[in-house]
Coordinates of C-alpha atoms in Angstrom, one line a residue:
Chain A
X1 CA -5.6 -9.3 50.0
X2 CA -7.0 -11.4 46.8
X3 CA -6.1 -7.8 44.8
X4 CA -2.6 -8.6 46.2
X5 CA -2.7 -11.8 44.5
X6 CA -4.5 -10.8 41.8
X7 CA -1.6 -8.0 40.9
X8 CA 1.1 -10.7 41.9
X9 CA -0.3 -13.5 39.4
X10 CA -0.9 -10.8 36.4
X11 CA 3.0 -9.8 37.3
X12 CA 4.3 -13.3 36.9
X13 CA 2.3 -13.7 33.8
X14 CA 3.4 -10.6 32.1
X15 CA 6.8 -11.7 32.7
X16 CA 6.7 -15.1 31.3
X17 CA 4.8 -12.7 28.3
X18 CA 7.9 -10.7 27.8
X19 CA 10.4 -14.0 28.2
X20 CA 7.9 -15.8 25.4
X21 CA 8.0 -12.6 23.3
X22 CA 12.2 -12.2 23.8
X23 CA 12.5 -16.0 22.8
X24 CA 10.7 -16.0 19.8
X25 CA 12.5 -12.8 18.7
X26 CA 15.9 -14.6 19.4
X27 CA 14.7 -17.5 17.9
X28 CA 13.5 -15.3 14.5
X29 CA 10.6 -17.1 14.7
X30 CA 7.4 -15.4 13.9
X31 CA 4.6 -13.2 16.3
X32 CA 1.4 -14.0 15.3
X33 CA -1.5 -11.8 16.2
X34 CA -2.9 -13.4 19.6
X35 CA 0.5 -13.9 21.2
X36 CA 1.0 -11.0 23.5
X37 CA 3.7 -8.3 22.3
X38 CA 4.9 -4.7 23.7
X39 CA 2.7 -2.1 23.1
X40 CA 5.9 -0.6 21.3
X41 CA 6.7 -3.4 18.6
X42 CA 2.1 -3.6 18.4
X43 CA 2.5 0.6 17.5
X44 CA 5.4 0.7 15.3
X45 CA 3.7 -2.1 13.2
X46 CA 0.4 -0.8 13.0
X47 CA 2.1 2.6 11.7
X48 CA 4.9 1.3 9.2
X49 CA 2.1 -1.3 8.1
X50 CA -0.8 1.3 7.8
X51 CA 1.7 4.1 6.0
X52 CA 2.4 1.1 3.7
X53 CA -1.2 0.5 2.5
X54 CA -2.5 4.2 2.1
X55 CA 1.4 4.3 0.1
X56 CA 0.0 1.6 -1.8
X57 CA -3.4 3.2 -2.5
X58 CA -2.2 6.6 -3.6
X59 CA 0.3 5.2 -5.4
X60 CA -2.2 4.7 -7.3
X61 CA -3.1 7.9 -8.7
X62 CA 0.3 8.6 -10.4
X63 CA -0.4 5.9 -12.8
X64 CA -3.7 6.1 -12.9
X65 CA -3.8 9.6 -15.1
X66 CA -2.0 7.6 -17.7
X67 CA -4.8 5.0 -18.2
X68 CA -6.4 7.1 -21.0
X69 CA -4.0 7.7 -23.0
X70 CA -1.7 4.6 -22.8
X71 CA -0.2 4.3 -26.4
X72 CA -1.7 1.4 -26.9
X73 CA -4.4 -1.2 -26.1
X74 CA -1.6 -3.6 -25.1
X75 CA 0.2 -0.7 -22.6
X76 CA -3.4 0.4 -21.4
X77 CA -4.7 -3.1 -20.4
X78 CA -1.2 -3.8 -18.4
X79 CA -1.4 -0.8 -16.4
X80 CA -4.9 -1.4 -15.5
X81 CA -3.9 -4.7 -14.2
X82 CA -1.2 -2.8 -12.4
X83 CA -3.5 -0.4 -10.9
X84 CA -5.4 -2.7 -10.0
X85 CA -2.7 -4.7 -8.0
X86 CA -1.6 -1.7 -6.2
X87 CA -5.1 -1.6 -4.5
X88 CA -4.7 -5.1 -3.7
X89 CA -1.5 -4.8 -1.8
X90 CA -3.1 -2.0 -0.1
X91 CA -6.0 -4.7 1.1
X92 CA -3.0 -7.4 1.9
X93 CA -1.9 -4.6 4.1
X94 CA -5.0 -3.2 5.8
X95 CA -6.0 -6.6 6.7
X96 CA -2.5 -7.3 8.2
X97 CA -2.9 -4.4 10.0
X98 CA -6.0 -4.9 11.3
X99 CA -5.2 -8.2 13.0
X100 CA -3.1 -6.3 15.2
X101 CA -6.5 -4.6 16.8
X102 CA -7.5 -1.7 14.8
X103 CA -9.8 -0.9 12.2
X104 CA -9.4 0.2 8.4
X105 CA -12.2 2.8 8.9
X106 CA -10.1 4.4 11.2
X107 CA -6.8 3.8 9.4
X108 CA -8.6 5.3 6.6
X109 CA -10.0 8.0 8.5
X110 CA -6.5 9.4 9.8
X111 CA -5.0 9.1 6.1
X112 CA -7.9 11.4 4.9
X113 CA -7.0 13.8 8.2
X114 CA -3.5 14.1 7.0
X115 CA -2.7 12.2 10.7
X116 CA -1.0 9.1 9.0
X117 CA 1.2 9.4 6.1
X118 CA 2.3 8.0 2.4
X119 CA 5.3 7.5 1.2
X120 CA 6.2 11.2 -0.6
X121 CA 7.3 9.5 -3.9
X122 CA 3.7 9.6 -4.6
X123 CA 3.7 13.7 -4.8
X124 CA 5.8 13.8 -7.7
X125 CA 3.5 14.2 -11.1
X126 CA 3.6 12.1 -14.2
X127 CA 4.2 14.5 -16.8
X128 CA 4.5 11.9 -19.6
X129 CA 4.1 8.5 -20.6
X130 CA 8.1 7.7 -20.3
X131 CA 7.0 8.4 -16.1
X132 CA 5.2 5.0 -16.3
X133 CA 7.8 3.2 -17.4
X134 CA 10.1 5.3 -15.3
X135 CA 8.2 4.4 -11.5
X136 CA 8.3 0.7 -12.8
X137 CA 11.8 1.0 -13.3
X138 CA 13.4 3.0 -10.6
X139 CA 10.2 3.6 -8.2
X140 CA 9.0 -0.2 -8.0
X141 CA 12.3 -1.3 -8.4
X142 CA 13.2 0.9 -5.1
X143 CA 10.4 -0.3 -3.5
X144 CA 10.8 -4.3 -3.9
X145 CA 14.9 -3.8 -2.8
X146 CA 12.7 -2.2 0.5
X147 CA 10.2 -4.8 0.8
X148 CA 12.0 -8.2 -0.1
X149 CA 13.4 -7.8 3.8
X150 CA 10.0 -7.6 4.9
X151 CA 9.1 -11.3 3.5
X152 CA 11.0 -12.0 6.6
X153 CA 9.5 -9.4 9.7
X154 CA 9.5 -11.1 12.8
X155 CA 5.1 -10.2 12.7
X156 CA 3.9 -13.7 10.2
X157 CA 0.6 -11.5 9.2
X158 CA 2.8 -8.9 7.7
X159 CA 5.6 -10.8 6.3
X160 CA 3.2 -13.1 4.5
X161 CA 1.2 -10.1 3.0
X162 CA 4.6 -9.3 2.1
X163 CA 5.2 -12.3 0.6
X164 CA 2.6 -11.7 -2.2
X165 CA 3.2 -8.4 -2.7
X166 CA 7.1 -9.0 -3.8
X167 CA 5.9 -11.7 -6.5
X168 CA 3.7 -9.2 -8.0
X169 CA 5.9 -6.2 -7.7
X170 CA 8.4 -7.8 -10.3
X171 CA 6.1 -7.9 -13.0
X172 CA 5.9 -4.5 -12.2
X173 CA 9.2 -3.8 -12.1
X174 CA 10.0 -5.6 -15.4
X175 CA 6.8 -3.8 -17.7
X176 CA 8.3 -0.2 -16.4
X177 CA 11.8 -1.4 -18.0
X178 CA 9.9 -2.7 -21.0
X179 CA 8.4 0.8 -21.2
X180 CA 11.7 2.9 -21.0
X181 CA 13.7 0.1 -23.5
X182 CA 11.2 0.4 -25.5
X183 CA 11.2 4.3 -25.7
X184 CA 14.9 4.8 -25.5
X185 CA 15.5 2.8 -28.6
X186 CA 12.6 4.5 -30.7
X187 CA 12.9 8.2 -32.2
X188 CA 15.1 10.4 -30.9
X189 CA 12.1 12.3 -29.0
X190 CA 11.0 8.8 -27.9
X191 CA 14.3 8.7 -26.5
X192 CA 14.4 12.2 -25.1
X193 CA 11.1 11.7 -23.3
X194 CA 12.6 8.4 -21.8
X195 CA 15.8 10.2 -20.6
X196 CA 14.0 13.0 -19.3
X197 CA 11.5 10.6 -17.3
X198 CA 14.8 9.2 -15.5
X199 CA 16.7 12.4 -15.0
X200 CA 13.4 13.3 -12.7
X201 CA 12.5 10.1 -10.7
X202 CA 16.4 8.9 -10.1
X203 CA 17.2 10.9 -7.0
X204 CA 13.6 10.9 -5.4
X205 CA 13.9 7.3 -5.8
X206 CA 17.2 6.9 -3.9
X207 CA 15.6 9.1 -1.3
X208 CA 12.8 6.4 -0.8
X209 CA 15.0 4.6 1.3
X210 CA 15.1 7.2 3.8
X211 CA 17.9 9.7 5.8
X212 CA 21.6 8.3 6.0
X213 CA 21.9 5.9 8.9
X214 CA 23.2 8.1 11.4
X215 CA 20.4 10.2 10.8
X216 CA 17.7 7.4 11.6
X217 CA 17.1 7.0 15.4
X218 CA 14.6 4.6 14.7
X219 CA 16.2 1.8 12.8
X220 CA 18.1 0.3 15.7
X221 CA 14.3 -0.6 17.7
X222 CA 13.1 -2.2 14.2
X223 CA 16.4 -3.9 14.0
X224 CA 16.1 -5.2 17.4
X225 CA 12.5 -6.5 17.1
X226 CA 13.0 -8.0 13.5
X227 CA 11.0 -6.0 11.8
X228 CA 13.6 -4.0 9.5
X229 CA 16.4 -6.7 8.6
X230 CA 18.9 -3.9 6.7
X231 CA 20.0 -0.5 7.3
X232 CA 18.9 2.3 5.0
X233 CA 22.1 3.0 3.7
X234 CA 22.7 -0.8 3.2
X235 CA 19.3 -0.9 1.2
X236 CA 19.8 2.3 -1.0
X237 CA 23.5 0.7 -1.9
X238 CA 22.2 -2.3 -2.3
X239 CA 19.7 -0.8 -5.2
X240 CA 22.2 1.6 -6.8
X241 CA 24.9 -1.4 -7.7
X242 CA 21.2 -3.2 -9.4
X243 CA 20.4 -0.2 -11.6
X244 CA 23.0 1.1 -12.9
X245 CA 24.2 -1.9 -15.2
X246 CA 20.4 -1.9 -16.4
X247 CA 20.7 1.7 -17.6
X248 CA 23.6 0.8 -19.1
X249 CA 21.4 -1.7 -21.1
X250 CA 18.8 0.9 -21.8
X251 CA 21.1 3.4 -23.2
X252 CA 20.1 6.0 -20.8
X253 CA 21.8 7.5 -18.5
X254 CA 21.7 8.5 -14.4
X255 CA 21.5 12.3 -13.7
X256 CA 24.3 12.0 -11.3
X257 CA 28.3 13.2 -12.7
X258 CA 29.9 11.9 -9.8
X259 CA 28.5 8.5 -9.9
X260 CA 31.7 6.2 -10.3
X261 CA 31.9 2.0 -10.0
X262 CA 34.8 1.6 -7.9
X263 CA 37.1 -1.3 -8.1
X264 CA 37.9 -1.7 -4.6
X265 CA 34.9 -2.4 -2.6
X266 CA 32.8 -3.5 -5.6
X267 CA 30.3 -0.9 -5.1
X268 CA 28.9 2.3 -7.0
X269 CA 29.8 5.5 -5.5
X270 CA 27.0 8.0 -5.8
X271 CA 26.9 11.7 -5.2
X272 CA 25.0 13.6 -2.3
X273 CA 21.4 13.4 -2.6
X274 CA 19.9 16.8 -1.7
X275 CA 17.6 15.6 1.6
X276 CA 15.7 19.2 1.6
X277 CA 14.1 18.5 -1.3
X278 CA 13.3 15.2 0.5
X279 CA 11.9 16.8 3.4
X280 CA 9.9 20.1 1.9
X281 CA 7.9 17.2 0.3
X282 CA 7.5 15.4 3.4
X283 CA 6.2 19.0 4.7
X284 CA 3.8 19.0 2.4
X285 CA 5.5 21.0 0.1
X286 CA 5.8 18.6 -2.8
X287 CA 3.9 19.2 -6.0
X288 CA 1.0 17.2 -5.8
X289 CA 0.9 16.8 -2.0
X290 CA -2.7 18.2 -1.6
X291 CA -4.0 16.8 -4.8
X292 CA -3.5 13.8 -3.9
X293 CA -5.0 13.6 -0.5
X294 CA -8.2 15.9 -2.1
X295 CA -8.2 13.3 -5.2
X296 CA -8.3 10.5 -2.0
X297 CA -10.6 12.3 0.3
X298 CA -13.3 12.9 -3.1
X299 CA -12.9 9.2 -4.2
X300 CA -13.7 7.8 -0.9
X301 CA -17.4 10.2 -0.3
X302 CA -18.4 10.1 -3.7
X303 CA -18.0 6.4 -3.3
X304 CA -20.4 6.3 0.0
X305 CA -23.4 6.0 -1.5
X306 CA -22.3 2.1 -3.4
X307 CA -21.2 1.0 0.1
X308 CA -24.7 2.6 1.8
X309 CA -26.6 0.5 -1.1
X310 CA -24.6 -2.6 -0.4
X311 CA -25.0 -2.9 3.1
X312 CA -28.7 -1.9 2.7
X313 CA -29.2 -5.2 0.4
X314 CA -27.4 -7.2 2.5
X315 CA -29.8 -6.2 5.9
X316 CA -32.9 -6.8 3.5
X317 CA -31.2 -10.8 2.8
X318 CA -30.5 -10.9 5.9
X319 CA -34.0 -9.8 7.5
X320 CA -36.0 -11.5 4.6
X321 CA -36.3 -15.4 6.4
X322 CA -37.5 -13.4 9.1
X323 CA -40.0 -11.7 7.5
X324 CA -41.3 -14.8 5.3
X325 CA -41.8 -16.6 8.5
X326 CA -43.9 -13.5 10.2
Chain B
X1 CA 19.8 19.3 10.0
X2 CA 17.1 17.9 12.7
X3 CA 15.7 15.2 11.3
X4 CA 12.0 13.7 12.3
X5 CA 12.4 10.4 13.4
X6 CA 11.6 8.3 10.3
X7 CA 11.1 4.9 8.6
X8 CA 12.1 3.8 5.5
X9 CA 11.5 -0.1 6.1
X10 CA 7.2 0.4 4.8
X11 CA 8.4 -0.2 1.6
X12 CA 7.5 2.7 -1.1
X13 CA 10.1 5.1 0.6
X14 CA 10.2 6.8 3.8
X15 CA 7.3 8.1 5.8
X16 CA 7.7 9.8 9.9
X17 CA 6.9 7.9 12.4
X18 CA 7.2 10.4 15.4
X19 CA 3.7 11.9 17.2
X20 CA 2.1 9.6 13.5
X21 CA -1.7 8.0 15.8
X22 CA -1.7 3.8 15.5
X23 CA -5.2 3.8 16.2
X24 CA -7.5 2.6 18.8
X25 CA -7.3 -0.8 20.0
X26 CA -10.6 -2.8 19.0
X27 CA -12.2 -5.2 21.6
X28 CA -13.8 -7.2 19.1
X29 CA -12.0 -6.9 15.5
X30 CA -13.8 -9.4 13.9
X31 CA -17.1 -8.1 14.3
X32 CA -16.3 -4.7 14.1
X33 CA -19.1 -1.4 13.0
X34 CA -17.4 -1.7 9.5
X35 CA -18.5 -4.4 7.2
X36 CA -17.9 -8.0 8.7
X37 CA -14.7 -9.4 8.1
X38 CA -14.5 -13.0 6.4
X39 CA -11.2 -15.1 6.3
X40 CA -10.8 -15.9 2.7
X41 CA -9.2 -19.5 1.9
X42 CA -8.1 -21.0 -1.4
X43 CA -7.9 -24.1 -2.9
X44 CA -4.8 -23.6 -5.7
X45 CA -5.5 -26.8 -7.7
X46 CA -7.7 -30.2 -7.4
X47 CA -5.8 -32.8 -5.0
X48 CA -4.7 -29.8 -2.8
X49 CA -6.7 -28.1 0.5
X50 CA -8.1 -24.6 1.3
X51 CA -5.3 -22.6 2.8
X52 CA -5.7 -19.7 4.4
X53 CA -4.5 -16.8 2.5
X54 CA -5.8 -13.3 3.9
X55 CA -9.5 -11.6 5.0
X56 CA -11.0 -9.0 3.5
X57 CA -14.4 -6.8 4.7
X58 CA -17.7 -7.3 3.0
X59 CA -21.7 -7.0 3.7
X60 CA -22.5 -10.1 2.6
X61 CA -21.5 -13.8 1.6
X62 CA -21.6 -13.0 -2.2
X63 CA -19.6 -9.9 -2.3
X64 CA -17.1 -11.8 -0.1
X65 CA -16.9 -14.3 -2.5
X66 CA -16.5 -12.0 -5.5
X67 CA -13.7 -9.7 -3.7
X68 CA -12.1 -12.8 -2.5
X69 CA -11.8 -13.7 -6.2
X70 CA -10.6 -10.0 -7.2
X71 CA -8.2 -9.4 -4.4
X72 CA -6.3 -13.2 -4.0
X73 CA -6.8 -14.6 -7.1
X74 CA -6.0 -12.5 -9.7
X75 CA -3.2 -14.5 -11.3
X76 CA -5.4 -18.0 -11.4
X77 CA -3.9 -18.7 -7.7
X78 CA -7.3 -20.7 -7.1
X79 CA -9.4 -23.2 -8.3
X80 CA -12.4 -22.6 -5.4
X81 CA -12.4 -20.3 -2.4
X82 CA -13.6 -20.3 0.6
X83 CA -15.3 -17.3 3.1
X84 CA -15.9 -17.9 6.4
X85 CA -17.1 -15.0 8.7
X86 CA -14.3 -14.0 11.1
X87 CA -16.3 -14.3 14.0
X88 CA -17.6 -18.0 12.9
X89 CA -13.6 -19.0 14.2
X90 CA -13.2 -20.5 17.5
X91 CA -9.6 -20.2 18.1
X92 CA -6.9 -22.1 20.8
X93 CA -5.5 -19.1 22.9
X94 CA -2.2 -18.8 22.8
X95 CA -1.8 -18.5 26.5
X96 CA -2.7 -22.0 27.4
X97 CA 0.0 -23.2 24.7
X98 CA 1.7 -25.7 26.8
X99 CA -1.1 -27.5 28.8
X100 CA -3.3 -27.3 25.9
X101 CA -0.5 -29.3 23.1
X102 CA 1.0 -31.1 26.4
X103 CA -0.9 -34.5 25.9
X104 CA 1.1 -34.6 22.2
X105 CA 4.1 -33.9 24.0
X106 CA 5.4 -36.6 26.0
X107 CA 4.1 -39.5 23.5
X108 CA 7.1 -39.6 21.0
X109 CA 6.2 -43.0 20.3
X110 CA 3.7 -42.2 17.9
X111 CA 6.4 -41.6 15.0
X112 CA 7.8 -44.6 13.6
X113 CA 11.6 -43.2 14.2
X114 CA 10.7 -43.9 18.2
X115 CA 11.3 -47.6 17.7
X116 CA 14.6 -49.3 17.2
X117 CA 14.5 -51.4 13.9
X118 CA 17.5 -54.2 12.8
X119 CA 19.1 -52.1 9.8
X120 CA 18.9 -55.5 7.6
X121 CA 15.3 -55.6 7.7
X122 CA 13.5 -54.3 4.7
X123 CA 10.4 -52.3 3.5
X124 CA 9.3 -51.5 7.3

């Protein structure tokens, strides 16, 4: 009989859960970590959110082969510091996703098992320095029109990661274009170099925003919950009519002969974007798909032994009071 | 074309979603088999308070302190920081919202707007 009860209570409970949930989504208000959510919107977070870090953390081997040989002292110590900020937006986002109840260790574990994902931008290679200033341009550029929505997801730990990560992308954003203006004003190889950079990241970079809309089944859900606030097509638009007035300005132009400004609607037309290529790299099939894990998987063991000594010292502080007092 | 159910919305481009783990749910996450996890909380100039800006893991006080440094401050967004171990956080629950904030509720005369003022009078 008090099982009855029991079973009755949790039902009314989980009920006024849901209304409180439904309300606050209405409202677009913000769910913060101990409210109680679907199991659903608590999933899809903790995989968009968790894709988004380890995106964030092998994004940063692309640049990093360039650190050596920047051109100069100047070019080298900015893309340190934007190295450097890709693995802190990765850390923004692991601790977002961990206050939805799971662990980086694991999150990490499933990236190095090939089980979770990154975004497959990342298994194109840099083949010269122009590709710096090219992923700043187009790639970063792609990325914040993606991410300035999520300032605004319906979960408050992720926006507000978010949040910080949009402020920093723009300086981001800006030293790529400062890369390619500079280069496609210099000697005609400079120039060369910069134009061939763009004629390789342009359409993998419109392919970042994912399949046409009536190819994504998933959108409408994220829509619903407030945790994607535009439609891919919308977003990939929304980026084209940005860039294409700033090639203009760098002189260089878009590998695309069918891409037309038209009068009427105010928009860029583009031409098809060639989704197989899109998805043998999301099979694996890219050109530096395994490297990159392999690169991930090496940094990670052969960095064991600093996190082994560091937790060692901090159980000999930790036990030392004791052992003063015995 | 069958295409794998996919999102675009994690910001570098789009990554699948479909049959992709989301982990196991921890019972405790704040004092979890990986290092602890300390709320990091920074004070952005004098005259202002700590705010609460993010956590991060680390073995120890003084490698909390230095990542907080490295990972939310590197554009001189603070002038002091703050760690405080995760677990160290006593927390309202959610769940007893209403009866917990009730008292604040029905007492409206507690802002000065409750009370009904002559306009003419001045500097009140």
């Amino acid at each position: 009989m008090s099982t009855s009860t029991d079973e009755s209570t949790e039902f009314i409970e989980s009920t006024e859960s849901i209304e409180a949930f439904e309300a606050l989504i209405a409202a677009d208000d913000r769910i913060e970590p101990r409210d109680w959510m679907p199991e659903g919107y608590r999933k899809t977070l903790i995989r968009q959110i968790a894709q988004h870090a380890h995106s964030e953390i092998i994004g940063m081997q692309p640049e990093g082969n360039w650190l050596t040989r920047a051109p100069s002292l100047r070019r080298k110590a900015i893309l340190l510091a934007k190295v450097q900020d890709e693995a802190g937006h990765g850390l923004y986002l692991y601790s977002a996703a961990e206050t939805l109840g799971v662990d980086r260790a694991e999150l990490l574990d499933l990236l190095h098992a090939g089980r979770q994902r990154y975004s497959s931008i990342f298994n194109y290679p840099t083949l010269t320095w122009a590709d710096m200033g090219a992923i700043g341009w187009l790639v970063d550029g792609a990325a914040i029109v993606n991410q300035v929505p999520i300032c605004r997801c319906s979960y408050g730990p992720y926006a507000r990661a978010m949040v910080r990560i949009c402020k920093e992308e723009s300086f981001h954003q800006r030293q790529g274009f400062e890369i390619l203006n500079t280069l496609s004003h210099g000697t005609p190889a400079q120039k060369a170099m910069a134009q061939d950079a763009v004629d390789r990241w342009w359409w993998p970079s419109l392919m970042m925003f994912g399949p046409p809309d009536d190819e994504s089944p998933n959108s409408a859900q994220s829509m619903a919950w407030g945790i994607k606030r535009f439609s891919n097509d919308e977003l990939r638009q929304k980026f084209v009519d940005m860039t294409v007035p700033q090639s203009e300005v760098l002189e260089l132009t878009l590998p695309d002969p069918d891409l037309v400004y038209d009068d009427e609607s105010g928009h860029y037309r583009f031409g098809a974007i060639d989704w197989s290529e899109f998805f043998a790299v999301l099979k694996g099939n890219g050109p530096c798909n395994e490297e990159r894990i392999e690169h991930r998987r090496r940094a990670h063991d052969e960095g064991a032994w600093v996190r082994e000594a560091a937790s060692a010292y901090a159980a000999k502080q930790t036990a030392r009071p004791t052992a003063e007092v015995a | 074309m069958s295409t794998p159910d996919l999102t675009a919305a994690g910001g570098h481009g789009a990554v699948p979603v479909e049959g992709v783990p989301a982990g196991h749910r921890s019972e405790t996450p704040a004092s979890r088999t990986d290092w602890p996890l300390w709320e990091v909380f920074v004070r952005s100039r004098r005259g202002l308070n700590h705010q609460h800006v993010g956590s991060l893991h680390a073995p120890d006080a003084a490698m909390a302190l230095r990542n907080a440094r490295d990972v939310y401050t590197r554009r001189s967004e603070g002038v002091s920081l703050w760690v405080v171990p995760a677990a160290a956080i006593v927390a309202s629950s959610p769940d007893e919202k209403d009866s917990f904030f009730d008292p604040a509720a029905d007492k409206a005369y507690r802002h000065p707007t409750f009370y009904d003022i002559p306009p003419e009078v001045q500097h009140l």
